[in-house]
PDB file of C-alpha atoms in Angstrom:
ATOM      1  CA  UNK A   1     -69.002 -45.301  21.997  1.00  0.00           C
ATOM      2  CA  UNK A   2     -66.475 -44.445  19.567  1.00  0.00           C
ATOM      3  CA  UNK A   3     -66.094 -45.270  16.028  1.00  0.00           C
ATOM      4  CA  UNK A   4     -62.889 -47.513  16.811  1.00  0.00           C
ATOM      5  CA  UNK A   5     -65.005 -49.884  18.903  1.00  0.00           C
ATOM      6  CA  UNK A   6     -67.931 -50.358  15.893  1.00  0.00           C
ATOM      7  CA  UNK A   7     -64.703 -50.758  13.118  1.00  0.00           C
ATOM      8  CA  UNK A   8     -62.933 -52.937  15.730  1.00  0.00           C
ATOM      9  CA  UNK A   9     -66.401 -55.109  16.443  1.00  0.00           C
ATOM     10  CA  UNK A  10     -67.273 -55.297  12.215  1.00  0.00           C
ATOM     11  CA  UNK A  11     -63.402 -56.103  11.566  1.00  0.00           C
ATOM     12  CA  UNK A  12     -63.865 -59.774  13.850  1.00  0.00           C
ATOM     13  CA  UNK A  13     -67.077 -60.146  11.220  1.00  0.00           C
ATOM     14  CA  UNK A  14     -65.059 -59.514   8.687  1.00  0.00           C
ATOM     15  CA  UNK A  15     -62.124 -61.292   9.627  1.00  0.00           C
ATOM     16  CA  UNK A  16     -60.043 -58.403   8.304  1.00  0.00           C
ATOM     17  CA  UNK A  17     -58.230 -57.692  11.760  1.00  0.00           C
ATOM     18  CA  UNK A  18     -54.578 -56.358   9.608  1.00  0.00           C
ATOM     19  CA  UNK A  19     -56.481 -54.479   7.767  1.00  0.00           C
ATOM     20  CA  UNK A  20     -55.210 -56.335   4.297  1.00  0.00           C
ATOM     21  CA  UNK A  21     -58.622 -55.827   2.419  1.00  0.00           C
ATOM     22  CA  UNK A  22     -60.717 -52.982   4.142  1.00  0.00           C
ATOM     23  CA  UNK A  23     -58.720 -49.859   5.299  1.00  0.00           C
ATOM     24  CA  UNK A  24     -60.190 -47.405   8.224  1.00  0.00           C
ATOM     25  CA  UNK A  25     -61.100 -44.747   6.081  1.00  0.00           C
ATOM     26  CA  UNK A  26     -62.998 -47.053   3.845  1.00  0.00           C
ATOM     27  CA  UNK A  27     -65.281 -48.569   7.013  1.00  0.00           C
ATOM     28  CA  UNK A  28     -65.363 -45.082   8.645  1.00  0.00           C
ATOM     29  CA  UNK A  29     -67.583 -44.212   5.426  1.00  0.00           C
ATOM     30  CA  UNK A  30     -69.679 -46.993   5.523  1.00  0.00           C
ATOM     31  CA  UNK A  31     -70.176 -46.580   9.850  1.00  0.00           C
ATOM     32  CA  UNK A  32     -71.294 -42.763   8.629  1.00  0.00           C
ATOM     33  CA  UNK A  33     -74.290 -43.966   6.022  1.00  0.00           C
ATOM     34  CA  UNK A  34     -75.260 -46.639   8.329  1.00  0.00           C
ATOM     35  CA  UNK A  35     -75.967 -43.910  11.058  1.00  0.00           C
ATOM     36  CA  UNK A  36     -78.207 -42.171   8.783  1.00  0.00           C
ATOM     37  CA  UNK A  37     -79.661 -45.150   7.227  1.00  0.00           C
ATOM     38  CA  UNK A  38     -80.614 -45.746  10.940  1.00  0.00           C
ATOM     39  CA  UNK A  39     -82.221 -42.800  11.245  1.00  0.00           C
ATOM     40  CA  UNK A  40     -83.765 -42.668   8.202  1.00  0.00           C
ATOM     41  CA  UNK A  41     -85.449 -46.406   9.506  1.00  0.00           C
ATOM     42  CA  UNK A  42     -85.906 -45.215  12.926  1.00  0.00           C
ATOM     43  CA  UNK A  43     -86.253 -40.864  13.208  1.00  0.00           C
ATOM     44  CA  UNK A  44     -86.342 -41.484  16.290  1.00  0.00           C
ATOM     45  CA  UNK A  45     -82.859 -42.578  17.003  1.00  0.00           C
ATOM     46  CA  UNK A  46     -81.755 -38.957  16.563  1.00  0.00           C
ATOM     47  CA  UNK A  47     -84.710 -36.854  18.065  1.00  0.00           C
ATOM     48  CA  UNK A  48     -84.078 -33.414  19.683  1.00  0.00           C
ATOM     49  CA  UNK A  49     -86.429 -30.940  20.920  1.00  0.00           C
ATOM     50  CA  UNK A  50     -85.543 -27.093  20.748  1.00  0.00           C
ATOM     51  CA  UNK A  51     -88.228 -24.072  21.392  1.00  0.00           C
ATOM     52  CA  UNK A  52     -88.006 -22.837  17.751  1.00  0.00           C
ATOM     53  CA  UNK A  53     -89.043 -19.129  16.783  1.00  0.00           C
ATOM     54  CA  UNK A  54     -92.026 -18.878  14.056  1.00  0.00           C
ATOM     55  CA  UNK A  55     -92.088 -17.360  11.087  1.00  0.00           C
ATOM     56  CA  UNK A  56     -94.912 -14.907  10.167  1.00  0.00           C
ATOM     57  CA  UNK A  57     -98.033 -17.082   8.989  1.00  0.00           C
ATOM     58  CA  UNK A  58     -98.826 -20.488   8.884  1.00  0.00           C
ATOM     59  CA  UNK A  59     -95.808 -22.538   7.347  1.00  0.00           C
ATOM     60  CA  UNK A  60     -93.101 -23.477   9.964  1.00  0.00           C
ATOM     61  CA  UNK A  61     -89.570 -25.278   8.682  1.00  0.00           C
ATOM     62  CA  UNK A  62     -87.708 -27.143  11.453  1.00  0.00           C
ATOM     63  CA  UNK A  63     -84.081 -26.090  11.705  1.00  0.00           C
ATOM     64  CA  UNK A  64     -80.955 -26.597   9.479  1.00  0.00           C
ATOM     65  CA  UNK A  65     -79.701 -30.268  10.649  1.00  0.00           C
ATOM     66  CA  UNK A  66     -82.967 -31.975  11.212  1.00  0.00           C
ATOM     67  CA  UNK A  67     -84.730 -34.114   8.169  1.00  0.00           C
ATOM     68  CA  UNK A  68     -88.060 -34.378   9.599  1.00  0.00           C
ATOM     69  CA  UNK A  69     -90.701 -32.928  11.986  1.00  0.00           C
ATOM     70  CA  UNK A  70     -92.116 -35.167  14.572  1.00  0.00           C
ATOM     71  CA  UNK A  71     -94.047 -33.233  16.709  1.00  0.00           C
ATOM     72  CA  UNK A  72     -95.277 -29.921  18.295  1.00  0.00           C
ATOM     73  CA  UNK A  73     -95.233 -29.731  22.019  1.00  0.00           C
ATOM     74  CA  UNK A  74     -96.351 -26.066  23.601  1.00  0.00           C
ATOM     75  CA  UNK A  75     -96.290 -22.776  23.095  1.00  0.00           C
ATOM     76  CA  UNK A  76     -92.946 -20.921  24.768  1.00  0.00           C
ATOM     77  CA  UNK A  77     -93.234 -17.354  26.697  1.00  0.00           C
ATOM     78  CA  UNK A  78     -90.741 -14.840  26.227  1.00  0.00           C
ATOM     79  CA  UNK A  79     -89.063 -15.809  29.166  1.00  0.00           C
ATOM     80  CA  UNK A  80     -89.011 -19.317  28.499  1.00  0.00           C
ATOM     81  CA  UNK A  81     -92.198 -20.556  30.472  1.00  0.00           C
ATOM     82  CA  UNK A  82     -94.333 -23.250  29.242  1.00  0.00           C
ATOM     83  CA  UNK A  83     -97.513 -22.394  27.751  1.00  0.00           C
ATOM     84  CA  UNK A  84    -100.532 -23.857  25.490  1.00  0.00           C
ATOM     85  CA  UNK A  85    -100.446 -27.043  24.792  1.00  0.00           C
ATOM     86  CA  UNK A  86    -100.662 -27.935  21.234  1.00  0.00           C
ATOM     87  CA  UNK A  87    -103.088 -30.469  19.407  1.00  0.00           C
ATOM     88  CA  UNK A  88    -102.515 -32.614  16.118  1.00  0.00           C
ATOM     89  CA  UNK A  89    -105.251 -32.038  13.216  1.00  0.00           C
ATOM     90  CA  UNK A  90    -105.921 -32.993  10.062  1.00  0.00           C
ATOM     91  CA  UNK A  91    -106.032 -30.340   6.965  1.00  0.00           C
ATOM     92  CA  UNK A  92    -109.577 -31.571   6.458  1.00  0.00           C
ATOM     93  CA  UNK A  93    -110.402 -30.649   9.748  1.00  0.00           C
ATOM     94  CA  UNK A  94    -109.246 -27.445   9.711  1.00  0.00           C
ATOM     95  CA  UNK A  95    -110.932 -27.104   6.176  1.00  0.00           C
ATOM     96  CA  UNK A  96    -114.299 -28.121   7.299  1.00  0.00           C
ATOM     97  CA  UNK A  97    -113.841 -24.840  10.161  1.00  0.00           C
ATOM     98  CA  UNK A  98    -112.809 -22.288   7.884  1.00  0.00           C
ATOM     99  CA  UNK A  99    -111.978 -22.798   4.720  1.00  0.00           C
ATOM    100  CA  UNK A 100    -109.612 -19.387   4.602  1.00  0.00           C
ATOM    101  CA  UNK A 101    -107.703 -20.666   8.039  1.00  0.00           C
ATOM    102  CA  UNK A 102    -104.079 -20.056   6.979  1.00  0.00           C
ATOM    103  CA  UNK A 103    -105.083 -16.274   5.796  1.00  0.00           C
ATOM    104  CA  UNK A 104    -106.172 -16.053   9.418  1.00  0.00           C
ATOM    105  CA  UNK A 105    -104.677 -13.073  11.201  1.00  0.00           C
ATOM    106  CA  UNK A 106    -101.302 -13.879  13.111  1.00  0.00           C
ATOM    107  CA  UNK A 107    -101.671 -14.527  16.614  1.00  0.00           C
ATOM    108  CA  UNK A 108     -99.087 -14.751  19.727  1.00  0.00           C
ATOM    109  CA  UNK A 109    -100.286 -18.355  20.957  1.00  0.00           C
ATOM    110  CA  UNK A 110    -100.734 -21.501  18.574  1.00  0.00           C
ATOM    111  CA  UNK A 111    -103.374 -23.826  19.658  1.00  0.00           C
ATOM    112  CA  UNK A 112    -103.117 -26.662  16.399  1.00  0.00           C
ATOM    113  CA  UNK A 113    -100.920 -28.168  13.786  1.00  0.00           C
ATOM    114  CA  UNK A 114    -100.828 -30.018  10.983  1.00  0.00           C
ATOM    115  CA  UNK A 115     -97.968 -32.133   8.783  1.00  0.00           C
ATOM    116  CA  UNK A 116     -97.744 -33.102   5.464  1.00  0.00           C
ATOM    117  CA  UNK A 117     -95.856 -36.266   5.044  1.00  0.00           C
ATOM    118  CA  UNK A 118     -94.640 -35.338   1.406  1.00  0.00           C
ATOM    119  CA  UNK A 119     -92.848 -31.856   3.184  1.00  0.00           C
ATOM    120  CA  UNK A 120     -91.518 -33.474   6.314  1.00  0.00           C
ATOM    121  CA  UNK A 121     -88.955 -30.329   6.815  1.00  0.00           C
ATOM    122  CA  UNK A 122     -92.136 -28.144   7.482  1.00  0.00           C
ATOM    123  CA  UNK A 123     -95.330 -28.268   9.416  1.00  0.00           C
ATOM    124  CA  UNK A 124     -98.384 -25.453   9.448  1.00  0.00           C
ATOM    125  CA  UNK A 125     -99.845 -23.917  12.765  1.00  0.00           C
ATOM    126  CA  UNK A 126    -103.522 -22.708  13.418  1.00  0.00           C
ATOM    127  CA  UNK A 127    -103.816 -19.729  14.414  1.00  0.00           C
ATOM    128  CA  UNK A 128    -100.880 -18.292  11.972  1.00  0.00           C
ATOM    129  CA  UNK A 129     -98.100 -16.685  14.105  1.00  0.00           C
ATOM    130  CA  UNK A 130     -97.673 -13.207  14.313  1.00  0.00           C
ATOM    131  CA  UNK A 131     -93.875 -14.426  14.063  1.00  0.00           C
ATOM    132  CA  UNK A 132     -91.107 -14.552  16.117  1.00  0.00           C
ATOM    133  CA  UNK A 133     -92.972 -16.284  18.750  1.00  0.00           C
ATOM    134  CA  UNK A 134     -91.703 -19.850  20.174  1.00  0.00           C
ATOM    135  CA  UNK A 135     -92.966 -23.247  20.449  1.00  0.00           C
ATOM    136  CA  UNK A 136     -91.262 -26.438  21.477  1.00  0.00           C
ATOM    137  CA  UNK A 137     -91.033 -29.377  19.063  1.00  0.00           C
ATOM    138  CA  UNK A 138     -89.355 -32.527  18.465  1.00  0.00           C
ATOM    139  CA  UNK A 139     -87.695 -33.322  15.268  1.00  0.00           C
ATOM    140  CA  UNK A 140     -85.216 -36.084  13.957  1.00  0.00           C
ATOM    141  CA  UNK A 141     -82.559 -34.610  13.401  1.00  0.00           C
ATOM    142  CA  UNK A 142     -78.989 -35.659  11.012  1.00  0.00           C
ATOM    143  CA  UNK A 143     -75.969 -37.395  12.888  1.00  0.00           C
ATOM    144  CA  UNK A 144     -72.815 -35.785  13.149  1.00  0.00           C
ATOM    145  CA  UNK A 145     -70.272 -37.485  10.342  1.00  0.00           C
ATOM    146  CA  UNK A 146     -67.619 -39.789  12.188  1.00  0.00           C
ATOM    147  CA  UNK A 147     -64.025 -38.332  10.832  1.00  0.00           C
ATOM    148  CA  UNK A 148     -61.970 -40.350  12.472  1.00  0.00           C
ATOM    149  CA  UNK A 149     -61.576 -43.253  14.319  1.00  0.00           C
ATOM    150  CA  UNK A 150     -62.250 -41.450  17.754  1.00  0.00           C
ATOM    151  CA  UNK A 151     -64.861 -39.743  16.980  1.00  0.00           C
ATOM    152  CA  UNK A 152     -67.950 -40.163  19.186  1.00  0.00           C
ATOM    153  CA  UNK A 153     -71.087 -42.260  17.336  1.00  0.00           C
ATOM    154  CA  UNK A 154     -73.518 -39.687  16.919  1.00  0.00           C
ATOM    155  CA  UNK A 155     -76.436 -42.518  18.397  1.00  0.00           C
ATOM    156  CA  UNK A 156     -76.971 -44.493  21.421  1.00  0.00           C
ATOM    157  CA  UNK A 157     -74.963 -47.269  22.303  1.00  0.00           C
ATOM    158  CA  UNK A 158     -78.026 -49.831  21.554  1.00  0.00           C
ATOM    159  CA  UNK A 159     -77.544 -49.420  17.691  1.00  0.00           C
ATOM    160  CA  UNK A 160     -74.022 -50.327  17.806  1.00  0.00           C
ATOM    161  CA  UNK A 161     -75.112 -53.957  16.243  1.00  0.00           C
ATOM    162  CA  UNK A 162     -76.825 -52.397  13.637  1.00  0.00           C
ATOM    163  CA  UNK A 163     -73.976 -50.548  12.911  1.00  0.00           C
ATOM    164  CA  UNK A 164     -71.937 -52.852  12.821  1.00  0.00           C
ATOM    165  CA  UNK A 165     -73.835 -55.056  10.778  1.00  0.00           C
ATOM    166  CA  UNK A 166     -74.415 -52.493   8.195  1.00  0.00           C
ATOM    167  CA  UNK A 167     -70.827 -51.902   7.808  1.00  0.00           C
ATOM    168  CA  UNK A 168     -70.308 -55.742   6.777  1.00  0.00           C
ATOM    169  CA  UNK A 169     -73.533 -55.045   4.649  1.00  0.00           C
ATOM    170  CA  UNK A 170     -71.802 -52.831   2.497  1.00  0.00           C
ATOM    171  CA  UNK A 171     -67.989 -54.323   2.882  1.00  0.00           C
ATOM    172  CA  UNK A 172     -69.340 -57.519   1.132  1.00  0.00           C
ATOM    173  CA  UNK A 173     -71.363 -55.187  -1.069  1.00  0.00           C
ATOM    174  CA  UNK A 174     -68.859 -54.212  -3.925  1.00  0.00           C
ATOM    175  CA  UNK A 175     -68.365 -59.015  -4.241  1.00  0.00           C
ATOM    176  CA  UNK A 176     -71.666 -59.741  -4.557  1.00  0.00           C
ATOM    177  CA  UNK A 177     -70.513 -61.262  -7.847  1.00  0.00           C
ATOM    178  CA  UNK A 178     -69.106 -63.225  -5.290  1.00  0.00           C
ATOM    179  CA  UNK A 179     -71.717 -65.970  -4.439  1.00  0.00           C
ATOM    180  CA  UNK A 180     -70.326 -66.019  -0.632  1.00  0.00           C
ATOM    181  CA  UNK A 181     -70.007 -62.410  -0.455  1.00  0.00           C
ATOM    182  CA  UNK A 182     -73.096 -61.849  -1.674  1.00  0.00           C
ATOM    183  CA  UNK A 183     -75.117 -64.027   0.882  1.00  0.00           C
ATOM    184  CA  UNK A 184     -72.664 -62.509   3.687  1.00  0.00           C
ATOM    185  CA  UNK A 185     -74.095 -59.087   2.257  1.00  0.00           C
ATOM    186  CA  UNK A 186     -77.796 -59.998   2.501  1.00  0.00           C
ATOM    187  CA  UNK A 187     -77.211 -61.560   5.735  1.00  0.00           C
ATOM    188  CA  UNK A 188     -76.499 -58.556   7.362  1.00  0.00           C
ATOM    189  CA  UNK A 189     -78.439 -56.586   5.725  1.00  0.00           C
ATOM    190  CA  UNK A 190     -81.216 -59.051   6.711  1.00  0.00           C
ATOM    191  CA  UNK A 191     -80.203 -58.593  10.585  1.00  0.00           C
ATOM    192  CA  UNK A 192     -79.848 -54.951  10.287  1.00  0.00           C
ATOM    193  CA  UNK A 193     -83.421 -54.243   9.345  1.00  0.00           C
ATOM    194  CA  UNK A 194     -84.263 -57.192  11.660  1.00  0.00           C
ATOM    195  CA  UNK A 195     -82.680 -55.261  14.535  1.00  0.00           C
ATOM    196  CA  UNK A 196     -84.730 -52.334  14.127  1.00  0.00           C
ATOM    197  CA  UNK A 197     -88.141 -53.726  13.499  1.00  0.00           C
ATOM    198  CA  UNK A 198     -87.734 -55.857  16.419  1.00  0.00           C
ATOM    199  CA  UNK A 199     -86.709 -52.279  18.309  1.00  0.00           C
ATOM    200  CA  UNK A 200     -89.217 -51.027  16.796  1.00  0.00           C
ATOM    201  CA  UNK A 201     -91.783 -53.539  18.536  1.00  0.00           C
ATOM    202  CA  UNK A 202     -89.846 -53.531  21.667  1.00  0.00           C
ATOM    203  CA  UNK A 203     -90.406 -49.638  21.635  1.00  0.00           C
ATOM    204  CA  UNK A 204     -94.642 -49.967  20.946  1.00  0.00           C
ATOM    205  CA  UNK A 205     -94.263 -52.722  23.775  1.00  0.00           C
ATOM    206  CA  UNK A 206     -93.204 -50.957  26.539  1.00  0.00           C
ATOM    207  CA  UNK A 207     -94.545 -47.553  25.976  1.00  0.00           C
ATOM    208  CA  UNK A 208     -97.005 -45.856  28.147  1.00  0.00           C
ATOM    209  CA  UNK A 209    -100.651 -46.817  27.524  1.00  0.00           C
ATOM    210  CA  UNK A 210    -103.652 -45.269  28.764  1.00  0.00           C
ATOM    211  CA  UNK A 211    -105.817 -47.123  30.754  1.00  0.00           C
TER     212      UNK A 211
END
């Protein structure tokens, strides 16, 4: 999916086809903030997992282009094999074990971790690492800035409504002293966070459920 077809789609919505009151450059701008506003609604729409080396101690930072950590999967060997598994704790419940945990001596194998939703670039591990030692996480990463009109969509094809939608969003945006424009602007906006909510359900739905 390129960003020609999302422009092309929003400029029937728009009923801009010559191009007389929107030009490319000006959509292409608004395609690239509604791919992160999509992300920042859903992290999950641009999740990758990489084996990512430690740092010495406790306090781990996912890498340059990702936003947030999701989760922690298993420790890595050297040579790439899968190892430990890695549970999800609380602070409190590491607390309540040892209240000096993260002065702990580093270790080659990571059995816990921990997040802190107000640092969601960084998680902490228990034991520390002795660093340079690998697990494998997932983390939502940034998109990849459309700059031009053939540029690839940084997402899956199943947000191109939202995209779309959120490009007419913030084309009627700048009018919304406009009485039409404005209600054209909150009715997309309206069906953009609709979208994703009811992907959002869809998603809880059909995932796997223990039984």
């Amino acid at each position: 999916m390129q960003a020609s077809d999302i422009i092309a789609s929003a400029r029937i919505l728009l009923t801009d086809p010559d191009k007389v009151r929107w030009d490319d450059p000006t959509l292409l701008r608004w395609l690239n903030s509604g791919q992160r506003q999509i992300c920042a609604v859903r992290p999950d729409a641009k999740s990758v997992r990489a084996d990512l080396a430690l740092a010495a101690g406790v306090e781990q930072t996912i890498p340059a282009n990702g936003w947030k950590f999701l989760s922690a999967l298993h420790n890595v060997g050297s040579d790439g094999s899968r190892g430990r598994v890695l549970t999800l704790v609380s602070r409190d419940e590491l607390n309540a074990i040892d209240v000096s945990w993260p002065a702990a001596s580093g270790q080659a194998v990571q059995k816990h971790y921990t997040v802190d939703e107000d640092n969601p670039r960084m998680f902490e591990v228990w034991p520390p690492s002795m660093g340079g030692n690998k697990l494998r996480i997932n983390y939502a990463a940034l998109p990849t800035d459309c700059t031009t009109l053939s540029s690839d969509v940084d997402l899956s094809d199943v947000y191109e409504g939202p995209l779309v939608d959120w490009i007419c969003y913030r084309a009627y945006g700048p009018d919304s002293d406009d009485t039409q424009d404005a209600t054209r602007s909150a009715t997309h906006l309206s069906a953009f966070m609709t979208a994703l909510g009811v992907k959002s359900q869809s998603d809880a739905a059909t995932a796997p459920k223990r039984k």
